């Protein structure tokens, strides 16, 4: 029990970098067979709706994802996006070999 | 080469050759780290790049210095180059391994006191005749960190990196023993090269990642 007037010790929160969020979104899209609905990405990448919309626009601007679908939007990786994820996997494996987290 | 005495003569030339191979591998690791930094903008990769650039530069200078001494047929006017090459290589290694130690300490959120303990050996540089001890100390710490990483990940790549740093630590143990007996000089270079070859193996595996 926490005594009156004392706050519990703050647990350090590790925020994801913007880069990490980009990668998480792209990985969800790839995991969904390169055809992911926004709701799947939202849950898979653990984002709020507003932030998801913002990041999807940014990723479209970078040319790594593309939007399709008429009634409901569907997102897929572009060739550039697939190559980026492949490169990132190599970087992750390289850094991981030394014990560095990226 | 250790600057203390001339090693086994029959090995001269091989040591430079081995150092040139190790230099090429160190540059390849540095290049991979720079590629990673360019993509992910992760500072640890930049530090890894600087660390291996320094290791490579030190190996190249030492290898070239020893080669010049060999080509001059051990002319006394050129013998000092061997000592200069060794000193530059030692300082490059010292800074390179210190960078890695600080990165590992930062990753484990070590306190300033712990970082000071790790950096303390520099203070002994002037007075300690066995400069290799400092490198051994740093390499043992890095090896321990890579062992912890292997224990967590259980991946072949992390095992290769762990093996590489253990080999490099062992190489410096042999460089230290070389001050007692010249026979340890070839063993030191073989261990050093083996360590870098393990890193090369890791690079190949990483680049095959799909």
mmCIF file of C-alpha atoms in Angstrom:
data_model
loop_
_atom_site.group_PDB
_atom_site.id
_atom_site.type_symbol
_atom_site.label_atom_id
_atom_site.label_comp_id
_atom_site.label_asym_id
_atom_site.label_seq_id
_atom_site.Cartn_x
_atom_site.Cartn_y
_atom_site.Cartn_z
ATOM 1 C CA UNK A 1 0.000 0.000 0.000
ATOM 2 C CA UNK A 2 1.261 3.486 -0.843
ATOM 3 C CA UNK A 3 1.424 5.781 2.212
ATOM 4 C CA UNK A 4 -0.534 9.043 1.989
ATOM 5 C CA UNK A 5 1.263 11.860 0.259
ATOM 6 C CA UNK A 6 3.777 9.585 -1.450
ATOM 7 C CA UNK A 7 3.614 8.910 -5.137
ATOM 8 C CA UNK A 8 4.677 5.504 -6.421
ATOM 9 C CA UNK A 9 8.137 5.379 -7.950
ATOM 10 C CA UNK A 10 7.880 6.431 -11.565
ATOM 11 C CA UNK A 11 8.521 3.582 -13.977
ATOM 12 C CA UNK A 12 10.827 4.683 -16.780
ATOM 13 C CA UNK A 13 8.906 4.885 -20.021
ATOM 14 C CA UNK A 14 10.760 4.171 -23.212
ATOM 15 C CA UNK A 15 9.196 6.062 -26.070
ATOM 16 C CA UNK A 16 9.482 4.753 -29.593
ATOM 17 C CA UNK A 17 11.308 6.974 -32.010
ATOM 18 C CA UNK A 18 9.502 8.178 -35.112
ATOM 19 C CA UNK A 19 11.768 5.879 -37.122
ATOM 20 C CA UNK A 20 10.793 2.891 -34.969
ATOM 21 C CA UNK A 21 7.095 3.679 -35.428
ATOM 22 C CA UNK A 22 7.584 3.829 -39.224
ATOM 23 C CA UNK A 23 9.214 0.393 -39.101
ATOM 24 C CA UNK A 24 6.446 -1.031 -36.873
ATOM 25 C CA UNK A 25 3.741 0.202 -39.266
ATOM 26 C CA UNK A 26 5.542 -1.213 -42.284
ATOM 27 C CA UNK A 27 6.062 -4.541 -40.542
ATOM 28 C CA UNK A 28 2.366 -4.804 -39.744
ATOM 29 C CA UNK A 29 1.565 -4.135 -43.416
ATOM 30 C CA UNK A 30 4.032 -6.829 -44.493
ATOM 31 C CA UNK A 31 2.677 -9.279 -41.913
ATOM 32 C CA UNK A 32 -0.822 -8.727 -43.295
ATOM 33 C CA UNK A 33 0.322 -9.926 -46.700
ATOM 34 C CA UNK A 34 0.990 -6.419 -48.005
ATOM 35 C CA UNK A 35 -2.705 -5.530 -47.804
ATOM 36 C CA UNK A 36 -3.477 -4.014 -44.449
ATOM 37 C CA UNK A 37 -6.566 -2.153 -43.329
ATOM 38 C CA UNK A 38 -6.060 0.893 -41.061
ATOM 39 C CA UNK A 39 -7.646 -0.865 -38.065
ATOM 40 C CA UNK A 40 -5.164 -3.760 -38.355
ATOM 41 C CA UNK A 41 -2.270 -1.309 -38.516
ATOM 42 C CA UNK A 42 -3.685 0.682 -35.620
ATOM 43 C CA UNK A 43 -3.755 -2.364 -33.326
ATOM 44 C CA UNK A 44 -0.616 -3.969 -34.718
ATOM 45 C CA UNK A 45 1.534 -0.865 -34.346
ATOM 46 C CA UNK A 46 -0.188 0.220 -31.125
ATOM 47 C CA UNK A 47 -1.090 3.746 -32.227
ATOM 48 C CA UNK A 48 -3.953 6.153 -31.701
ATOM 49 C CA UNK A 49 -6.115 6.958 -34.741
ATOM 50 C CA UNK A 50 -4.786 10.511 -35.094
ATOM 51 C CA UNK A 51 -1.176 9.444 -34.949
ATOM 52 C CA UNK A 52 -1.791 6.581 -37.342
ATOM 53 C CA UNK A 53 -3.289 8.951 -39.950
ATOM 54 C CA UNK A 54 -0.329 11.288 -39.520
ATOM 55 C CA UNK A 55 2.279 8.540 -39.905
ATOM 56 C CA UNK A 56 0.528 6.903 -42.843
ATOM 57 C CA UNK A 57 0.549 10.244 -44.674
ATOM 58 C CA UNK A 58 4.249 10.658 -43.905
ATOM 59 C CA UNK A 59 5.067 7.147 -45.113
ATOM 60 C CA UNK A 60 3.074 7.759 -48.308
ATOM 61 C CA UNK A 61 5.060 10.952 -48.788
ATOM 62 C CA UNK A 62 8.289 8.967 -48.416
ATOM 63 C CA UNK A 63 7.080 6.582 -51.102
ATOM 64 C CA UNK A 64 7.418 3.455 -48.979
ATOM 65 C CA UNK A 65 3.690 2.646 -48.760
ATOM 66 C CA UNK A 66 0.792 3.080 -51.163
ATOM 67 C CA UNK A 67 -2.922 3.429 -50.637
ATOM 68 C CA UNK A 68 -5.601 1.551 -52.573
ATOM 69 C CA UNK A 69 -9.224 0.499 -52.144
ATOM 70 C CA UNK A 70 -12.428 2.388 -52.790
ATOM 71 C CA UNK A 71 -14.812 1.793 -49.889
ATOM 72 C CA UNK A 72 -12.131 1.111 -47.343
ATOM 73 C CA UNK A 73 -8.523 2.172 -47.574
ATOM 74 C CA UNK A 74 -5.948 -0.578 -47.916
ATOM 75 C CA UNK A 75 -2.240 -0.006 -47.458
ATOM 76 C CA UNK A 76 0.592 -1.905 -49.068
ATOM 77 C CA UNK A 77 4.355 -1.571 -49.245
ATOM 78 C CA UNK A 78 5.936 -0.197 -52.396
ATOM 79 C CA UNK A 79 9.099 -1.777 -53.845
ATOM 80 C CA UNK A 80 11.053 0.969 -52.075
ATOM 81 C CA UNK A 81 9.320 0.039 -48.814
ATOM 82 C CA UNK A 82 10.125 -3.665 -49.227
ATOM 83 C CA UNK A 83 13.785 -2.846 -49.898
ATOM 84 C CA UNK A 84 13.861 -0.516 -46.901
ATOM 85 C CA UNK A 85 12.512 -3.241 -44.596
ATOM 86 C CA UNK A 86 15.067 -5.730 -45.946
ATOM 87 C CA UNK A 87 17.882 -3.254 -45.288
ATOM 88 C CA UNK A 88 16.520 -2.534 -41.831
ATOM 89 C CA UNK A 89 16.441 -6.254 -41.018
ATOM 90 C CA UNK A 90 20.146 -6.454 -41.839
ATOM 91 C CA UNK A 91 20.934 -3.424 -39.707
ATOM 92 C CA UNK A 92 18.903 -4.897 -36.848
ATOM 93 C CA UNK A 93 20.768 -8.220 -37.119
ATOM 94 C CA UNK A 94 24.127 -6.422 -37.247
ATOM 95 C CA UNK A 95 23.396 -4.205 -34.236
ATOM 96 C CA UNK A 96 21.863 -7.155 -32.380
ATOM 97 C CA UNK A 97 25.025 -9.205 -32.874
ATOM 98 C CA UNK A 98 26.847 -6.591 -30.776
ATOM 99 C CA UNK A 99 23.977 -6.355 -28.307
ATOM 100 C CA UNK A 100 22.818 -2.922 -29.439
ATOM 101 C CA UNK A 101 19.106 -2.175 -29.645
ATOM 102 C CA UNK A 102 17.813 -0.014 -32.464
ATOM 103 C CA UNK B 1 53.964 -5.675 -32.824
ATOM 104 C CA UNK B 2 55.012 -5.010 -29.276
ATOM 105 C CA UNK B 3 57.590 -2.278 -29.023
ATOM 106 C CA UNK B 4 59.568 -4.010 -26.327
ATOM 107 C CA UNK B 5 61.828 -6.327 -28.304
ATOM 108 C CA UNK B 6 62.166 -7.883 -31.713
ATOM 109 C CA UNK B 7 59.987 -10.976 -32.089
ATOM 110 C CA UNK B 8 60.699 -14.256 -33.885
ATOM 111 C CA UNK B 9 62.310 -13.135 -37.154
ATOM 112 C CA UNK B 10 60.771 -15.921 -39.230
ATOM 113 C CA UNK B 11 57.361 -14.428 -38.506
ATOM 114 C CA UNK B 12 58.227 -10.969 -39.842
ATOM 115 C CA UNK B 13 56.133 -10.147 -42.879
ATOM 116 C CA UNK B 14 53.368 -12.544 -41.841
ATOM 117 C CA UNK B 15 52.433 -10.165 -39.031
ATOM 118 C CA UNK B 16 52.005 -7.257 -41.474
ATOM 119 C CA UNK B 17 50.036 -9.461 -43.858
ATOM 120 C CA UNK B 18 47.702 -10.547 -41.034
ATOM 121 C CA UNK B 19 47.284 -6.954 -39.922
ATOM 122 C CA UNK B 20 46.328 -5.886 -43.443
ATOM 123 C CA UNK B 21 43.632 -8.580 -43.556
ATOM 124 C CA UNK B 22 42.381 -7.503 -40.119
ATOM 125 C CA UNK B 23 42.417 -3.880 -41.341
ATOM 126 C CA UNK B 24 40.202 -4.798 -44.330
ATOM 127 C CA UNK B 25 37.742 -6.631 -42.054
ATOM 128 C CA UNK B 26 37.660 -3.736 -39.564
ATOM 129 C CA UNK B 27 36.847 -1.382 -42.452
ATOM 130 C CA UNK B 28 34.067 -3.720 -43.620
ATOM 131 C CA UNK B 29 32.545 -3.702 -40.110
ATOM 132 C CA UNK B 30 32.880 0.107 -39.979
ATOM 133 C CA UNK B 31 31.183 0.370 -43.384
ATOM 134 C CA UNK B 32 28.294 -1.845 -42.255
ATOM 135 C CA UNK B 33 27.899 0.254 -39.102
ATOM 136 C CA UNK B 34 27.866 3.456 -41.188
ATOM 137 C CA UNK B 35 25.241 1.961 -43.523
ATOM 138 C CA UNK B 36 23.142 1.152 -40.459
ATOM 139 C CA UNK B 37 23.597 4.630 -39.023
ATOM 140 C CA UNK B 38 22.595 6.229 -42.332
ATOM 141 C CA UNK B 39 19.409 4.166 -42.360
ATOM 142 C CA UNK B 40 18.382 4.177 -38.703
ATOM 143 C CA UNK B 41 20.180 7.295 -37.347
ATOM 144 C CA UNK B 42 21.016 5.281 -34.246
ATOM 145 C CA UNK B 43 24.000 6.779 -32.453
ATOM 146 C CA UNK B 44 25.345 3.475 -31.149
ATOM 147 C CA UNK B 45 25.986 2.496 -34.777
ATOM 148 C CA UNK B 46 27.918 5.710 -35.337
ATOM 149 C CA UNK B 47 30.084 4.935 -32.298
ATOM 150 C CA UNK B 48 30.593 1.387 -33.581
ATOM 151 C CA UNK B 49 31.658 2.873 -36.925
ATOM 152 C CA UNK B 50 34.185 5.218 -35.277
ATOM 153 C CA UNK B 51 35.474 2.398 -33.072
ATOM 154 C CA UNK B 52 36.190 0.065 -36.011
ATOM 155 C CA UNK B 53 37.597 2.903 -38.143
ATOM 156 C CA UNK B 54 40.123 3.513 -35.364
ATOM 157 C CA UNK B 55 40.911 -0.203 -35.034
ATOM 158 C CA UNK B 56 41.443 -0.423 -38.788
ATOM 159 C CA UNK B 57 43.618 2.687 -38.914
ATOM 160 C CA UNK B 58 45.801 1.415 -36.072
ATOM 161 C CA UNK B 59 46.252 -1.981 -37.738
ATOM 162 C CA UNK B 60 47.123 -0.361 -41.062
ATOM 163 C CA UNK B 61 49.735 1.957 -39.519
ATOM 164 C CA UNK B 62 51.305 -0.866 -37.486
ATOM 165 C CA UNK B 63 51.303 -3.220 -40.478
ATOM 166 C CA UNK B 64 52.886 -0.599 -42.751
ATOM 167 C CA UNK B 65 55.492 0.373 -40.140
ATOM 168 C CA UNK B 66 56.540 -3.265 -39.695
ATOM 169 C CA UNK B 67 56.599 -3.804 -43.448
ATOM 170 C CA UNK B 68 58.907 -0.813 -43.950
ATOM 171 C CA UNK B 69 61.215 -2.160 -41.234
ATOM 172 C CA UNK B 70 61.234 -5.532 -42.985
ATOM 173 C CA UNK B 71 61.849 -4.034 -46.445
ATOM 174 C CA UNK B 72 64.705 -1.954 -45.047
ATOM 175 C CA UNK B 73 66.202 -5.260 -43.837
ATOM 176 C CA UNK B 74 66.056 -4.026 -40.262
ATOM 177 C CA UNK B 75 68.215 -1.007 -40.980
ATOM 178 C CA UNK B 76 68.769 0.775 -37.694
ATOM 179 C CA UNK B 77 67.486 4.066 -39.154
ATOM 180 C CA UNK B 78 64.058 2.477 -39.621
ATOM 181 C CA UNK B 79 63.752 0.395 -36.466
ATOM 182 C CA UNK B 80 62.061 3.248 -34.593
ATOM 183 C CA UNK B 81 59.104 2.932 -37.007
ATOM 184 C CA UNK B 82 58.185 -0.353 -35.385
ATOM 185 C CA UNK B 83 57.812 1.389 -32.024
ATOM 186 C CA UNK B 84 55.902 4.304 -33.576
ATOM 187 C CA UNK B 85 53.525 1.885 -35.331
ATOM 188 C CA UNK B 86 52.964 -0.018 -32.111
ATOM 189 C CA UNK B 87 52.251 3.170 -30.137
ATOM 190 C CA UNK B 88 49.778 4.484 -32.728
ATOM 191 C CA UNK B 89 48.064 1.088 -32.918
ATOM 192 C CA UNK B 90 47.893 0.890 -29.130
ATOM 193 C CA UNK B 91 46.367 4.374 -28.806
ATOM 194 C CA UNK B 92 43.864 3.668 -31.610
ATOM 195 C CA UNK B 93 42.845 0.405 -29.924
ATOM 196 C CA UNK B 94 42.603 2.094 -26.552
ATOM 197 C CA UNK B 95 40.223 4.777 -27.817
ATOM 198 C CA UNK B 96 38.264 2.274 -29.958
ATOM 199 C CA UNK B 97 37.655 -0.149 -27.063
ATOM 200 C CA UNK B 98 36.915 2.709 -24.674
ATOM 201 C CA UNK B 99 34.194 3.921 -27.043
ATOM 202 C CA UNK B 100 32.665 0.420 -27.058
ATOM 203 C CA UNK B 101 32.898 0.154 -23.268
ATOM 204 C CA UNK B 102 31.150 3.516 -22.811
ATOM 205 C CA UNK B 103 28.408 2.508 -25.289
ATOM 206 C CA UNK B 104 27.832 -0.767 -23.389
ATOM 207 C CA UNK B 105 27.812 1.088 -20.077
ATOM 208 C CA UNK B 106 25.303 3.606 -21.431
ATOM 209 C CA UNK B 107 23.092 0.802 -22.720
ATOM 210 C CA UNK B 108 23.060 -0.787 -19.295
ATOM 211 C CA UNK B 109 22.339 2.655 -17.766
ATOM 212 C CA UNK B 110 25.512 2.522 -15.679
ATOM 213 C CA UNK B 111 26.220 5.339 -13.275
ATOM 214 C CA UNK B 112 28.979 7.885 -13.760
ATOM 215 C CA UNK B 113 30.970 6.046 -11.109
ATOM 216 C CA UNK B 114 30.899 2.803 -13.056
ATOM 217 C CA UNK B 115 31.983 4.614 -16.215
ATOM 218 C CA UNK B 116 34.850 6.189 -14.258
ATOM 219 C CA UNK B 117 35.951 2.734 -13.044
ATOM 220 C CA UNK B 118 36.000 1.496 -16.620
ATOM 221 C CA UNK B 119 37.937 4.517 -17.851
ATOM 222 C CA UNK B 120 40.338 4.539 -14.879
ATOM 223 C CA UNK B 121 43.027 2.398 -16.574
ATOM 224 C CA UNK B 122 43.953 5.387 -18.782
ATOM 225 C CA UNK B 123 45.386 7.013 -15.676
ATOM 226 C CA UNK B 124 47.822 4.110 -15.453
ATOM 227 C CA UNK B 125 49.063 4.631 -18.993
ATOM 228 C CA UNK B 126 52.122 6.603 -17.995
ATOM 229 C CA UNK B 127 53.274 4.393 -15.178
ATOM 230 C CA UNK B 128 52.255 0.891 -16.297
ATOM 231 C CA UNK B 129 54.875 -0.829 -18.434
ATOM 232 C CA UNK B 130 52.362 -3.451 -19.518
ATOM 233 C CA UNK B 131 50.105 -1.305 -21.668
ATOM 234 C CA UNK B 132 48.557 -4.505 -22.975
ATOM 235 C CA UNK B 133 46.928 -4.970 -19.568
ATOM 236 C CA UNK B 134 44.752 -1.936 -20.238
ATOM 237 C CA UNK B 135 43.524 -3.365 -23.535
ATOM 238 C CA UNK B 136 42.968 -6.766 -21.909
ATOM 239 C CA UNK B 137 40.905 -5.105 -19.186
ATOM 240 C CA UNK B 138 38.721 -3.294 -21.750
ATOM 241 C CA UNK B 139 38.384 -6.352 -23.976
ATOM 242 C CA UNK B 140 37.393 -8.572 -21.058
ATOM 243 C CA UNK B 141 34.622 -6.108 -20.226
ATOM 244 C CA UNK B 142 33.433 -5.987 -23.866
ATOM 245 C CA UNK B 143 33.620 -9.805 -24.055
ATOM 246 C CA UNK B 144 31.483 -10.050 -20.913
ATOM 247 C CA UNK B 145 28.880 -7.725 -22.456
ATOM 248 C CA UNK B 146 28.809 -9.724 -25.702
ATOM 249 C CA UNK B 147 28.512 -12.929 -23.636
ATOM 250 C CA UNK B 148 25.468 -11.479 -21.876
ATOM 251 C CA UNK B 149 24.053 -10.529 -25.277
ATOM 252 C CA UNK B 150 24.612 -14.083 -26.553
ATOM 253 C CA UNK B 151 22.980 -15.501 -23.439
ATOM 254 C CA UNK B 152 19.887 -13.404 -24.151
ATOM 255 C CA UNK B 153 19.683 -13.817 -27.932
ATOM 256 C CA UNK B 154 21.244 -17.262 -28.406
ATOM 257 C CA UNK B 155 21.948 -16.327 -32.019
ATOM 258 C CA UNK B 156 24.921 -17.396 -34.140
ATOM 259 C CA UNK B 157 25.731 -13.763 -34.958
ATOM 260 C CA UNK B 158 26.015 -12.774 -31.308
ATOM 261 C CA UNK B 159 28.121 -15.905 -30.668
ATOM 262 C CA UNK B 160 30.489 -14.855 -33.478
ATOM 263 C CA UNK B 161 30.862 -11.355 -31.994
ATOM 264 C CA UNK B 162 31.464 -12.824 -28.538
ATOM 265 C CA UNK B 163 34.069 -15.205 -29.981
ATOM 266 C CA UNK B 164 35.711 -12.313 -31.829
ATOM 267 C CA UNK B 165 36.215 -10.212 -28.714
ATOM 268 C CA UNK B 166 37.414 -13.216 -26.689
ATOM 269 C CA UNK B 167 39.975 -13.899 -29.442
ATOM 270 C CA UNK B 168 41.068 -10.263 -29.429
ATOM 271 C CA UNK B 169 41.418 -10.357 -25.636
ATOM 272 C CA UNK B 170 43.441 -13.566 -25.912
ATOM 273 C CA UNK B 171 45.605 -11.939 -28.597
ATOM 274 C CA UNK B 172 46.512 -9.174 -26.172
ATOM 275 C CA UNK B 173 47.243 -11.725 -23.454
ATOM 276 C CA UNK B 174 49.733 -13.257 -25.910
ATOM 277 C CA UNK B 175 51.126 -9.789 -26.734
ATOM 278 C CA UNK B 176 51.658 -9.357 -22.996
ATOM 279 C CA UNK B 177 53.329 -12.768 -22.704
ATOM 280 C CA UNK B 178 55.491 -11.881 -25.696
ATOM 281 C CA UNK B 179 57.365 -9.491 -23.418
ATOM 282 C CA UNK B 180 58.469 -12.648 -21.563
ATOM 283 C CA UNK B 181 58.996 -15.015 -24.501
ATOM 284 C CA UNK B 182 59.069 -14.149 -28.269
ATOM 285 C CA UNK B 183 57.295 -17.420 -29.120
ATOM 286 C CA UNK B 184 53.975 -15.826 -28.118
ATOM 287 C CA UNK B 185 54.212 -13.213 -30.890
ATOM 288 C CA UNK B 186 52.839 -15.431 -33.704
ATOM 289 C CA UNK B 187 50.081 -16.746 -31.421
ATOM 290 C CA UNK B 188 49.023 -13.174 -30.684
ATOM 291 C CA UNK B 189 48.725 -12.307 -34.372
ATOM 292 C CA UNK B 190 46.920 -15.550 -35.192
ATOM 293 C CA UNK B 191 44.397 -14.894 -32.405
ATOM 294 C CA UNK B 192 43.931 -11.305 -33.565
ATOM 295 C CA UNK B 193 43.311 -12.381 -37.142
ATOM 296 C CA UNK B 194 40.963 -15.156 -35.994
ATOM 297 C CA UNK B 195 38.943 -12.585 -34.039
ATOM 298 C CA UNK B 196 38.533 -10.389 -37.097
ATOM 299 C CA UNK B 197 37.667 -13.422 -39.262
ATOM 300 C CA UNK B 198 34.842 -14.229 -36.850
ATOM 301 C CA UNK B 199 33.570 -10.679 -37.356
ATOM 302 C CA UNK B 200 33.774 -11.229 -41.106
ATOM 303 C CA UNK B 201 31.685 -14.392 -40.689
ATOM 304 C CA UNK B 202 29.095 -12.361 -38.794
ATOM 305 C CA UNK B 203 29.053 -9.756 -41.592
ATOM 306 C CA UNK B 204 28.422 -12.433 -44.215
ATOM 307 C CA UNK B 205 25.587 -13.895 -42.170
ATOM 308 C CA UNK B 206 24.022 -10.470 -41.568
ATOM 309 C CA UNK B 207 24.089 -9.643 -45.256
ATOM 310 C CA UNK B 208 22.370 -12.937 -46.074
ATOM 311 C CA UNK B 209 19.476 -11.988 -43.789
ATOM 312 C CA UNK B 210 16.220 -11.984 -45.786
#
